[in-house]
Amino acid sequence: MTKKPLIAGNWKMNGGLAANQALIGALLQGLDTPSCDVALCVPAPYFSQLKALLEGSAIALGAQDISARPHGGAFTGEHSGAMLRDFGVRYAIVGHSERRQYHGETDEHVAAKVAAALASGITPIVCVGETLAEREAGRTEEVVKRQLAAVIHVNGHCLSEIVVAYEPVWAIGTGKTASPEQAQAVHAVLRAQLQHAAGDHAAGMRILYGGSMNAANAAELLAQADIDGGLIGGASLKAPDFLQIIAAAR
Ligand code: PEP
């Protein structure tokens, strides 16, 4: 089954009106017709600016989170799927380890957010990954399977619409990347789990790698059989680096 890789940038809590304009200008100047799908998950206050800057380009707009609740009501600080759709948001990162760690998001909460994204026609990029302590205790497989199982349990009927991102927590923002072999081993576990739940559809689903992916290591990671793209934090803030990663995804 053929599938286009997806390269998604996660700006995290970075950006500024002037800096965004410069970064998007440089990206669009350097981007021909990419052979992969490209998205940028930006802070919500910049949706309006980014919607205008990305109009008609090959870069889709993404969010870094989404409310688990349907639109409307007394939920201070939340952003509904309908709000995201108003700005043309196509992807939403869900269950990033920073949300799990600093905002107490549980597997069940993440699963509910995935359902909310799907109900709004937004593709969730569902993050799973183990901490260093969990890896060292030999619990990597158990942890990522548990995290994905919660999502499958709630969203099994439309599983093929989701994107999964394997992001070992110890590799995020640390400069430590999983080796291509380490990453592929976990991706194969996740693929098998998806296969069990979604049958033949699993082969067409995208499993991204995230965790200090950069211009130097992207090609080798993306060459692995079950790595179908990348979720990129730090390197997505530098146009030449992000462009090189996009070029490596074919
Ligand atoms: C991320 O934020 O999802 C991420 C992978 O960050 P970094 O590329 O900076 O490790």
PDB file of C-alpha atoms and ligand atoms in Angstrom:
ATOM      1  CA  MET A   1       0.000   0.000   0.000  1.00  0.00           C
ATOM      2  CA  THR A   2       1.464   3.355  -0.916  1.00  0.00           C
ATOM      3  CA  LYS A   3       1.321   6.189   1.541  1.00  0.00           C
ATOM      4  CA  LYS A   4       2.892   9.590   1.495  1.00  0.00           C
ATOM      5  CA  PRO A   5       5.209  10.261   4.411  1.00  0.00           C
ATOM      6  CA  LEU A   6       4.186  13.121   6.707  1.00  0.00           C
ATOM      7  CA  ILE A   7       6.660  15.620   8.072  1.00  0.00           C
ATOM      8  CA  ALA A   8       5.026  17.645  10.837  1.00  0.00           C
ATOM      9  CA  GLY A   9       6.716  20.457  12.723  1.00  0.00           C
ATOM     10  CA  ASN A  10       5.852  21.165  16.351  1.00  0.00           C
ATOM     11  CA  TRP A  11       6.710  24.732  17.223  1.00  0.00           C
ATOM     12  CA  LYS A  12       5.775  24.158  20.873  1.00  0.00           C
ATOM     13  CA  MET A  13       5.542  27.497  22.744  1.00  0.00           C
ATOM     14  CA  ASN A  14       7.777  29.314  20.270  1.00  0.00           C
ATOM     15  CA  GLY A  15       7.094  31.936  17.651  1.00  0.00           C
ATOM     16  CA  GLY A  16       6.221  35.597  17.265  1.00  0.00           C
ATOM     17  CA  LEU A  17       4.478  37.552  14.529  1.00  0.00           C
ATOM     18  CA  ALA A  18       7.671  38.754  12.877  1.00  0.00           C
ATOM     19  CA  ALA A  19       9.601  35.511  13.405  1.00  0.00           C
ATOM     20  CA  ASN A  20       6.719  33.444  11.989  1.00  0.00           C
ATOM     21  CA  GLN A  21       6.543  35.562   8.871  1.00  0.00           C
ATOM     22  CA  ALA A  22      10.295  35.220   8.297  1.00  0.00           C
ATOM     23  CA  LEU A  23      10.271  31.462   8.907  1.00  0.00           C
ATOM     24  CA  ILE A  24       7.314  30.782   6.611  1.00  0.00           C
ATOM     25  CA  GLY A  25       8.817  33.051   3.948  1.00  0.00           C
ATOM     26  CA  ALA A  26      12.051  31.048   4.012  1.00  0.00           C
ATOM     27  CA  LEU A  27      10.211  27.711   4.008  1.00  0.00           C
ATOM     28  CA  LEU A  28       7.974  28.595   1.078  1.00  0.00           C
ATOM     29  CA  GLN A  29      10.918  29.934  -0.867  1.00  0.00           C
ATOM     30  CA  GLY A  30      12.861  26.713  -0.401  1.00  0.00           C
ATOM     31  CA  LEU A  31       9.968  24.296  -0.880  1.00  0.00           C
ATOM     32  CA  ASP A  32       9.319  23.010  -4.381  1.00  0.00           C
ATOM     33  CA  THR A  33       6.645  20.381  -4.679  1.00  0.00           C
ATOM     34  CA  PRO A  34       7.383  18.121  -1.715  1.00  0.00           C
ATOM     35  CA  SER A  35       7.012  14.391  -2.233  1.00  0.00           C
ATOM     36  CA  CYS A  36       5.663  14.106   1.310  1.00  0.00           C
ATOM     37  CA  ASP A  37       2.833  15.805   3.186  1.00  0.00           C
ATOM     38  CA  VAL A  38       4.012  18.713   5.335  1.00  0.00           C
ATOM     39  CA  ALA A  39       2.311  20.314   8.338  1.00  0.00           C
ATOM     40  CA  LEU A  40       3.177  22.883  10.983  1.00  0.00           C
ATOM     41  CA  CYS A  41       1.587  22.596  14.419  1.00  0.00           C
ATOM     42  CA  VAL A  42       1.719  26.103  15.805  1.00  0.00           C
ATOM     43  CA  PRO A  43       0.499  27.867  18.960  1.00  0.00           C
ATOM     44  CA  ALA A  44      -3.220  28.702  18.703  1.00  0.00           C
ATOM     45  CA  PRO A  45      -2.783  32.505  18.886  1.00  0.00           C
ATOM     46  CA  TYR A  46      -1.000  32.343  15.530  1.00  0.00           C
ATOM     47  CA  PHE A  47      -3.651  30.344  13.646  1.00  0.00           C
ATOM     48  CA  SER A  48      -5.035  33.415  11.918  1.00  0.00           C
ATOM     49  CA  GLN A  49      -1.600  34.597  10.800  1.00  0.00           C
ATOM     50  CA  LEU A  50      -0.519  31.138   9.677  1.00  0.00           C
ATOM     51  CA  LYS A  51      -3.789  30.482   7.840  1.00  0.00           C
ATOM     52  CA  ALA A  52      -3.076  33.565   5.727  1.00  0.00           C
ATOM     53  CA  LEU A  53       0.632  32.831   5.264  1.00  0.00           C
ATOM     54  CA  LEU A  54       0.067  29.187   4.248  1.00  0.00           C
ATOM     55  CA  GLU A  55      -2.929  29.790   1.959  1.00  0.00           C
ATOM     56  CA  GLY A  56      -2.433  27.910  -1.311  1.00  0.00           C
ATOM     57  CA  SER A  57       0.880  26.383  -0.186  1.00  0.00           C
ATOM     58  CA  ALA A  58       1.870  22.750   0.277  1.00  0.00           C
ATOM     59  CA  ILE A  59       2.072  23.220   4.056  1.00  0.00           C
ATOM     60  CA  ALA A  60      -0.998  22.316   6.118  1.00  0.00           C
ATOM     61  CA  LEU A  61      -1.856  23.999   9.391  1.00  0.00           C
ATOM     62  CA  GLY A  62      -1.839  21.961  12.588  1.00  0.00           C
ATOM     63  CA  ALA A  63      -2.628  22.489  16.270  1.00  0.00           C
ATOM     64  CA  GLN A  64      -0.683  21.227  19.280  1.00  0.00           C
ATOM     65  CA  ASP A  65      -3.749  20.152  21.261  1.00  0.00           C
ATOM     66  CA  ILE A  66      -7.528  19.987  21.017  1.00  0.00           C
ATOM     67  CA  SER A  67     -10.287  19.940  23.605  1.00  0.00           C
ATOM     68  CA  ALA A  68     -11.895  16.586  24.299  1.00  0.00           C
ATOM     69  CA  ARG A  69     -15.235  18.371  24.589  1.00  0.00           C
ATOM     70  CA  PRO A  70     -17.699  19.305  21.905  1.00  0.00           C
ATOM     71  CA  HIS A  71     -17.913  22.989  20.983  1.00  0.00           C
ATOM     72  CA  GLY A  72     -19.434  25.441  23.439  1.00  0.00           C
ATOM     73  CA  GLY A  73     -19.695  25.743  27.155  1.00  0.00           C
ATOM     74  CA  ALA A  74     -17.828  26.803  30.251  1.00  0.00           C
ATOM     75  CA  PHE A  75     -14.362  25.389  29.601  1.00  0.00           C
ATOM     76  CA  THR A  76     -11.949  28.238  30.096  1.00  0.00           C
ATOM     77  CA  GLY A  77      -8.799  27.969  28.049  1.00  0.00           C
ATOM     78  CA  GLU A  78      -9.987  25.101  25.861  1.00  0.00           C
ATOM     79  CA  HIS A  79     -10.060  25.132  22.052  1.00  0.00           C
ATOM     80  CA  SER A  80     -12.732  23.036  20.386  1.00  0.00           C
ATOM     81  CA  GLY A  81     -12.352  21.157  17.135  1.00  0.00           C
ATOM     82  CA  ALA A  82     -14.897  23.528  15.567  1.00  0.00           C
ATOM     83  CA  MET A  83     -12.687  26.492  16.493  1.00  0.00           C
ATOM     84  CA  LEU A  84      -9.665  24.813  14.959  1.00  0.00           C
ATOM     85  CA  ARG A  85     -11.643  24.069  11.797  1.00  0.00           C
ATOM     86  CA  ASP A  86     -12.532  27.775  11.500  1.00  0.00           C
ATOM     87  CA  PHE A  87      -8.851  28.367  10.814  1.00  0.00           C
ATOM     88  CA  GLY A  88      -8.422  25.478   8.400  1.00  0.00           C
ATOM     89  CA  VAL A  89      -6.520  23.336  10.907  1.00  0.00           C
ATOM     90  CA  ARG A  90      -6.011  19.866   9.384  1.00  0.00           C
ATOM     91  CA  TYR A  91      -3.938  18.096  12.061  1.00  0.00           C
ATOM     92  CA  ALA A  92      -3.823  18.174  15.846  1.00  0.00           C
ATOM     93  CA  ILE A  93      -1.073  16.701  17.995  1.00  0.00           C
ATOM     94  CA  VAL A  94      -2.726  14.737  20.795  1.00  0.00           C
ATOM     95  CA  GLY A  95      -1.089  13.284  23.882  1.00  0.00           C
ATOM     96  CA  HIS A  96       2.328  14.873  23.410  1.00  0.00           C
ATOM     97  CA  SER A  97       4.540  13.798  26.318  1.00  0.00           C
ATOM     98  CA  GLU A  98       4.748  17.416  27.460  1.00  0.00           C
ATOM     99  CA  ARG A  99       0.924  17.453  27.788  1.00  0.00           C
ATOM    100  CA  ARG A 100       0.978  14.117  29.595  1.00  0.00           C
ATOM    101  CA  GLN A 101       3.791  15.266  31.895  1.00  0.00           C
ATOM    102  CA  TYR A 102       2.877  18.882  32.665  1.00  0.00           C
ATOM    103  CA  HIS A 103      -0.899  18.804  32.236  1.00  0.00           C
ATOM    104  CA  GLY A 104      -1.678  15.409  33.694  1.00  0.00           C
ATOM    105  CA  GLU A 105      -3.230  14.009  30.524  1.00  0.00           C
ATOM    106  CA  THR A 106      -4.093  10.352  30.989  1.00  0.00           C
ATOM    107  CA  ASP A 107      -4.418   7.672  28.318  1.00  0.00           C
ATOM    108  CA  GLU A 108      -8.209   7.995  28.596  1.00  0.00           C
ATOM    109  CA  HIS A 109      -8.081  11.763  28.189  1.00  0.00           C
ATOM    110  CA  VAL A 110      -5.872  11.379  25.134  1.00  0.00           C
ATOM    111  CA  ALA A 111      -8.301   8.843  23.655  1.00  0.00           C
ATOM    112  CA  ALA A 112     -11.186  11.286  24.164  1.00  0.00           C
ATOM    113  CA  LYS A 113      -9.231  14.048  22.445  1.00  0.00           C
ATOM    114  CA  VAL A 114      -8.559  11.747  19.503  1.00  0.00           C
ATOM    115  CA  ALA A 115     -12.317  11.132  19.251  1.00  0.00           C
ATOM    116  CA  ALA A 116     -12.997  14.878  19.362  1.00  0.00           C
ATOM    117  CA  ALA A 117     -10.488  15.522  16.593  1.00  0.00           C
ATOM    118  CA  LEU A 118     -11.964  12.810  14.389  1.00  0.00           C
ATOM    119  CA  ALA A 119     -15.481  14.130  15.004  1.00  0.00           C
ATOM    120  CA  SER A 120     -14.291  17.526  13.744  1.00  0.00           C
ATOM    121  CA  GLY A 121     -12.623  16.149  10.640  1.00  0.00           C
ATOM    122  CA  ILE A 122      -9.158  16.866  12.016  1.00  0.00           C
ATOM    123  CA  THR A 123      -6.439  14.230  11.764  1.00  0.00           C
ATOM    124  CA  PRO A 124      -5.030  13.496  15.218  1.00  0.00           C
ATOM    125  CA  ILE A 125      -1.300  12.854  15.499  1.00  0.00           C
ATOM    126  CA  VAL A 126      -1.325  10.592  18.540  1.00  0.00           C
ATOM    127  CA  CYS A 127       1.939  10.577  20.496  1.00  0.00           C
ATOM    128  CA  VAL A 128       3.129   7.566  22.447  1.00  0.00           C
ATOM    129  CA  GLY A 129       6.506   6.933  24.025  1.00  0.00           C
ATOM    130  CA  GLU A 130       8.374   5.695  27.034  1.00  0.00           C
ATOM    131  CA  THR A 131      10.486   7.569  29.570  1.00  0.00           C
ATOM    132  CA  LEU A 132      14.143   6.706  30.095  1.00  0.00           C
ATOM    133  CA  ALA A 133      13.296   4.892  33.343  1.00  0.00           C
ATOM    134  CA  GLU A 134      10.669   2.820  31.546  1.00  0.00           C
ATOM    135  CA  ARG A 135      13.110   1.923  28.758  1.00  0.00           C
ATOM    136  CA  GLU A 136      15.802   0.968  31.238  1.00  0.00           C
ATOM    137  CA  ALA A 137      13.304  -1.205  33.086  1.00  0.00           C
ATOM    138  CA  GLY A 138      12.548  -3.034  29.838  1.00  0.00           C
ATOM    139  CA  ARG A 139       9.008  -1.655  29.741  1.00  0.00           C
ATOM    140  CA  THR A 140       9.065   0.202  26.404  1.00  0.00           C
ATOM    141  CA  GLU A 141       6.765  -2.177  24.560  1.00  0.00           C
ATOM    142  CA  GLU A 142       4.296  -2.438  27.437  1.00  0.00           C
ATOM    143  CA  VAL A 143       4.063   1.364  27.777  1.00  0.00           C
ATOM    144  CA  VAL A 144       3.553   2.257  24.122  1.00  0.00           C
ATOM    145  CA  LYS A 145       1.064  -0.591  23.666  1.00  0.00           C
ATOM    146  CA  ARG A 146      -0.925   0.562  26.687  1.00  0.00           C
ATOM    147  CA  GLN A 147      -1.007   4.143  25.398  1.00  0.00           C
ATOM    148  CA  LEU A 148      -2.111   3.080  21.918  1.00  0.00           C
ATOM    149  CA  ALA A 149      -4.615   0.533  23.256  1.00  0.00           C
ATOM    150  CA  ALA A 150      -6.547   3.295  25.033  1.00  0.00           C
ATOM    151  CA  VAL A 151      -6.868   5.150  21.726  1.00  0.00           C
ATOM    152  CA  ILE A 152      -7.877   1.993  19.862  1.00  0.00           C
ATOM    153  CA  HIS A 153     -10.464   1.133  22.516  1.00  0.00           C
ATOM    154  CA  VAL A 154     -12.352   4.395  21.972  1.00  0.00           C
ATOM    155  CA  ASN A 155     -11.636   4.967  18.292  1.00  0.00           C
ATOM    156  CA  GLY A 156     -11.415   1.491  16.819  1.00  0.00           C
ATOM    157  CA  HIS A 157     -14.144   2.183  14.257  1.00  0.00           C
ATOM    158  CA  CYS A 158     -12.162   4.928  12.482  1.00  0.00           C
ATOM    159  CA  LEU A 159      -8.630   3.980  13.397  1.00  0.00           C
ATOM    160  CA  SER A 160      -7.318   4.295   9.857  1.00  0.00           C
ATOM    161  CA  GLU A 161      -7.929   8.080  10.083  1.00  0.00           C
ATOM    162  CA  ILE A 162      -5.298   8.611  12.769  1.00  0.00           C
ATOM    163  CA  VAL A 163      -1.561   9.195  12.570  1.00  0.00           C
ATOM    164  CA  VAL A 164       0.608   7.694  15.317  1.00  0.00           C
ATOM    165  CA  ALA A 165       3.879   9.271  16.451  1.00  0.00           C
ATOM    166  CA  TYR A 166       6.414   7.260  18.415  1.00  0.00           C
ATOM    167  CA  GLU A 167       8.267   9.771  20.556  1.00  0.00           C
ATOM    168  CA  PRO A 168      10.587   8.303  23.175  1.00  0.00           C
ATOM    169  CA  VAL A 169      10.391  10.882  25.964  1.00  0.00           C
ATOM    170  CA  TRP A 170      14.131  10.636  26.586  1.00  0.00           C
ATOM    171  CA  ALA A 171      14.800  11.742  22.996  1.00  0.00           C
ATOM    172  CA  ILE A 172      12.568  14.821  22.915  1.00  0.00           C
ATOM    173  CA  GLY A 173      14.508  18.065  22.949  1.00  0.00           C
ATOM    174  CA  THR A 174      17.552  16.326  24.392  1.00  0.00           C
ATOM    175  CA  GLY A 175      19.647  15.840  21.270  1.00  0.00           C
ATOM    176  CA  LYS A 176      19.560  12.081  21.983  1.00  0.00           C
ATOM    177  CA  THR A 177      17.910  10.288  19.092  1.00  0.00           C
ATOM    178  CA  ALA A 178      16.718   6.711  19.119  1.00  0.00           C
ATOM    179  CA  SER A 179      18.931   4.746  16.760  1.00  0.00           C
ATOM    180  CA  PRO A 180      17.185   3.756  13.521  1.00  0.00           C
ATOM    181  CA  GLU A 181      17.117   0.163  14.818  1.00  0.00           C
ATOM    182  CA  GLN A 182      15.641   1.148  18.188  1.00  0.00           C
ATOM    183  CA  ALA A 183      12.992   3.271  16.502  1.00  0.00           C
ATOM    184  CA  GLN A 184      12.138   0.642  13.888  1.00  0.00           C
ATOM    185  CA  ALA A 185      11.738  -2.024  16.579  1.00  0.00           C
ATOM    186  CA  VAL A 186       9.080   0.043  18.367  1.00  0.00           C
ATOM    187  CA  HIS A 187       7.405   1.076  15.114  1.00  0.00           C
ATOM    188  CA  ALA A 188       7.077  -2.604  14.194  1.00  0.00           C
ATOM    189  CA  VAL A 189       5.370  -3.277  17.536  1.00  0.00           C
ATOM    190  CA  LEU A 190       2.946  -0.412  16.933  1.00  0.00           C
ATOM    191  CA  ARG A 191       2.274  -1.566  13.353  1.00  0.00           C
ATOM    192  CA  ALA A 192       1.444  -5.047  14.603  1.00  0.00           C
ATOM    193  CA  GLN A 193      -0.927  -3.592  17.186  1.00  0.00           C
ATOM    194  CA  LEU A 194      -2.637  -1.490  14.519  1.00  0.00           C
ATOM    195  CA  GLN A 195      -2.811  -4.534  12.249  1.00  0.00           C
ATOM    196  CA  HIS A 196      -4.555  -6.465  14.982  1.00  0.00           C
ATOM    197  CA  ALA A 197      -7.107  -3.657  15.426  1.00  0.00           C
ATOM    198  CA  ALA A 198      -7.521  -2.341  11.886  1.00  0.00           C
ATOM    199  CA  GLY A 199      -6.525  -5.289   9.725  1.00  0.00           C
ATOM    200  CA  ASP A 200      -5.259  -4.425   6.261  1.00  0.00           C
ATOM    201  CA  HIS A 201      -5.773  -0.705   6.868  1.00  0.00           C
ATOM    202  CA  ALA A 202      -2.764  -0.724   9.188  1.00  0.00           C
ATOM    203  CA  ALA A 203      -0.327  -0.979   6.292  1.00  0.00           C
ATOM    204  CA  GLY A 204      -1.566   2.368   4.971  1.00  0.00           C
ATOM    205  CA  MET A 205      -1.416   4.152   8.320  1.00  0.00           C
ATOM    206  CA  ARG A 206       1.415   6.519   9.076  1.00  0.00           C
ATOM    207  CA  ILE A 207       3.628   6.031  12.113  1.00  0.00           C
ATOM    208  CA  LEU A 208       5.953   9.000  12.601  1.00  0.00           C
ATOM    209  CA  TYR A 209       9.156   9.091  14.598  1.00  0.00           C
ATOM    210  CA  GLY A 210       9.812  12.080  16.850  1.00  0.00           C
ATOM    211  CA  GLY A 211      12.685  12.882  19.175  1.00  0.00           C
ATOM    212  CA  SER A 212      15.612  15.062  18.122  1.00  0.00           C
ATOM    213  CA  MET A 213      15.128  14.275  14.444  1.00  0.00           C
ATOM    214  CA  ASN A 214      17.308  16.682  12.492  1.00  0.00           C
ATOM    215  CA  ALA A 215      18.821  17.339   9.090  1.00  0.00           C
ATOM    216  CA  ALA A 216      21.707  14.945   9.771  1.00  0.00           C
ATOM    217  CA  ASN A 217      19.798  11.911  11.037  1.00  0.00           C
ATOM    218  CA  ALA A 218      16.465  12.193   9.193  1.00  0.00           C
ATOM    219  CA  ALA A 219      17.354  10.175   6.087  1.00  0.00           C
ATOM    220  CA  GLU A 220      18.495   7.127   8.043  1.00  0.00           C
ATOM    221  CA  LEU A 221      15.461   7.162  10.327  1.00  0.00           C
ATOM    222  CA  LEU A 222      13.038   7.713   7.463  1.00  0.00           C
ATOM    223  CA  ALA A 223      14.591   4.800   5.535  1.00  0.00           C
ATOM    224  CA  GLN A 224      13.292   2.317   8.118  1.00  0.00           C
ATOM    225  CA  ALA A 225      10.473   0.076   6.940  1.00  0.00           C
ATOM    226  CA  ASP A 226       7.864   1.238   9.451  1.00  0.00           C
ATOM    227  CA  ILE A 227       8.845   4.890   9.820  1.00  0.00           C
ATOM    228  CA  ASP A 228       6.462   6.933   7.701  1.00  0.00           C
ATOM    229  CA  GLY A 229       7.528  10.443   8.563  1.00  0.00           C
ATOM    230  CA  GLY A 230       8.599  12.615  11.439  1.00  0.00           C
ATOM    231  CA  LEU A 231       7.283  14.864  14.187  1.00  0.00           C
ATOM    232  CA  ILE A 232       9.932  17.518  14.550  1.00  0.00           C
ATOM    233  CA  GLY A 233      10.311  20.029  17.357  1.00  0.00           C
ATOM    234  CA  GLY A 234      13.500  22.096  17.505  1.00  0.00           C
ATOM    235  CA  ALA A 235      14.561  21.548  13.897  1.00  0.00           C
ATOM    236  CA  SER A 236      11.192  22.780  12.594  1.00  0.00           C
ATOM    237  CA  LEU A 237      12.093  26.265  13.798  1.00  0.00           C
ATOM    238  CA  LYS A 238      15.055  26.462  11.414  1.00  0.00           C
ATOM    239  CA  ALA A 239      14.045  26.699   7.766  1.00  0.00           C
ATOM    240  CA  PRO A 240      17.163  25.078   6.225  1.00  0.00           C
ATOM    241  CA  ASP A 241      16.993  22.124   8.641  1.00  0.00           C
ATOM    242  CA  PHE A 242      13.262  21.578   8.224  1.00  0.00           C
ATOM    243  CA  LEU A 243      13.633  21.772   4.431  1.00  0.00           C
ATOM    244  CA  GLN A 244      16.369  19.145   4.526  1.00  0.00           C
ATOM    245  CA  ILE A 245      14.170  16.828   6.580  1.00  0.00           C
ATOM    246  CA  ILE A 246      11.317  17.320   4.105  1.00  0.00           C
ATOM    247  CA  ALA A 247      13.702  16.521   1.242  1.00  0.00           C
ATOM    248  CA  ALA A 248      14.780  13.326   3.018  1.00  0.00           C
ATOM    249  CA  ALA A 249      11.170  12.066   3.179  1.00  0.00           C
ATOM    250  CA  ARG A 250      10.290  10.433  -0.104  1.00  0.00           C
TER     251      ARG A 250
HETATM  252  C1  PEP B   1       8.506  17.154  19.683  1.00  0.00           C
HETATM  253  O1  PEP B   1       8.307  18.220  20.242  1.00  0.00           O
HETATM  254  O2  PEP B   1       7.548  16.424  19.408  1.00  0.00           O
HETATM  255  C2  PEP B   1       9.880  16.773  19.378  1.00  0.00           C
HETATM  256  C3  PEP B   1      10.107  15.617  18.817  1.00  0.00           C
HETATM  257  O3  PEP B   1      10.839  17.680  19.712  1.00  0.00           O
HETATM  258  P1  PEP B   1      12.404  17.630  19.280  1.00  0.00           P
HETATM  259  O4  PEP B   1      12.423  17.353  17.793  1.00  0.00           O
HETATM  260  O5  PEP B   1      12.909  18.995  19.601  1.00  0.00           O
HETATM  261  O6  PEP B   1      13.030  16.544  20.049  1.00  0.00           O
END
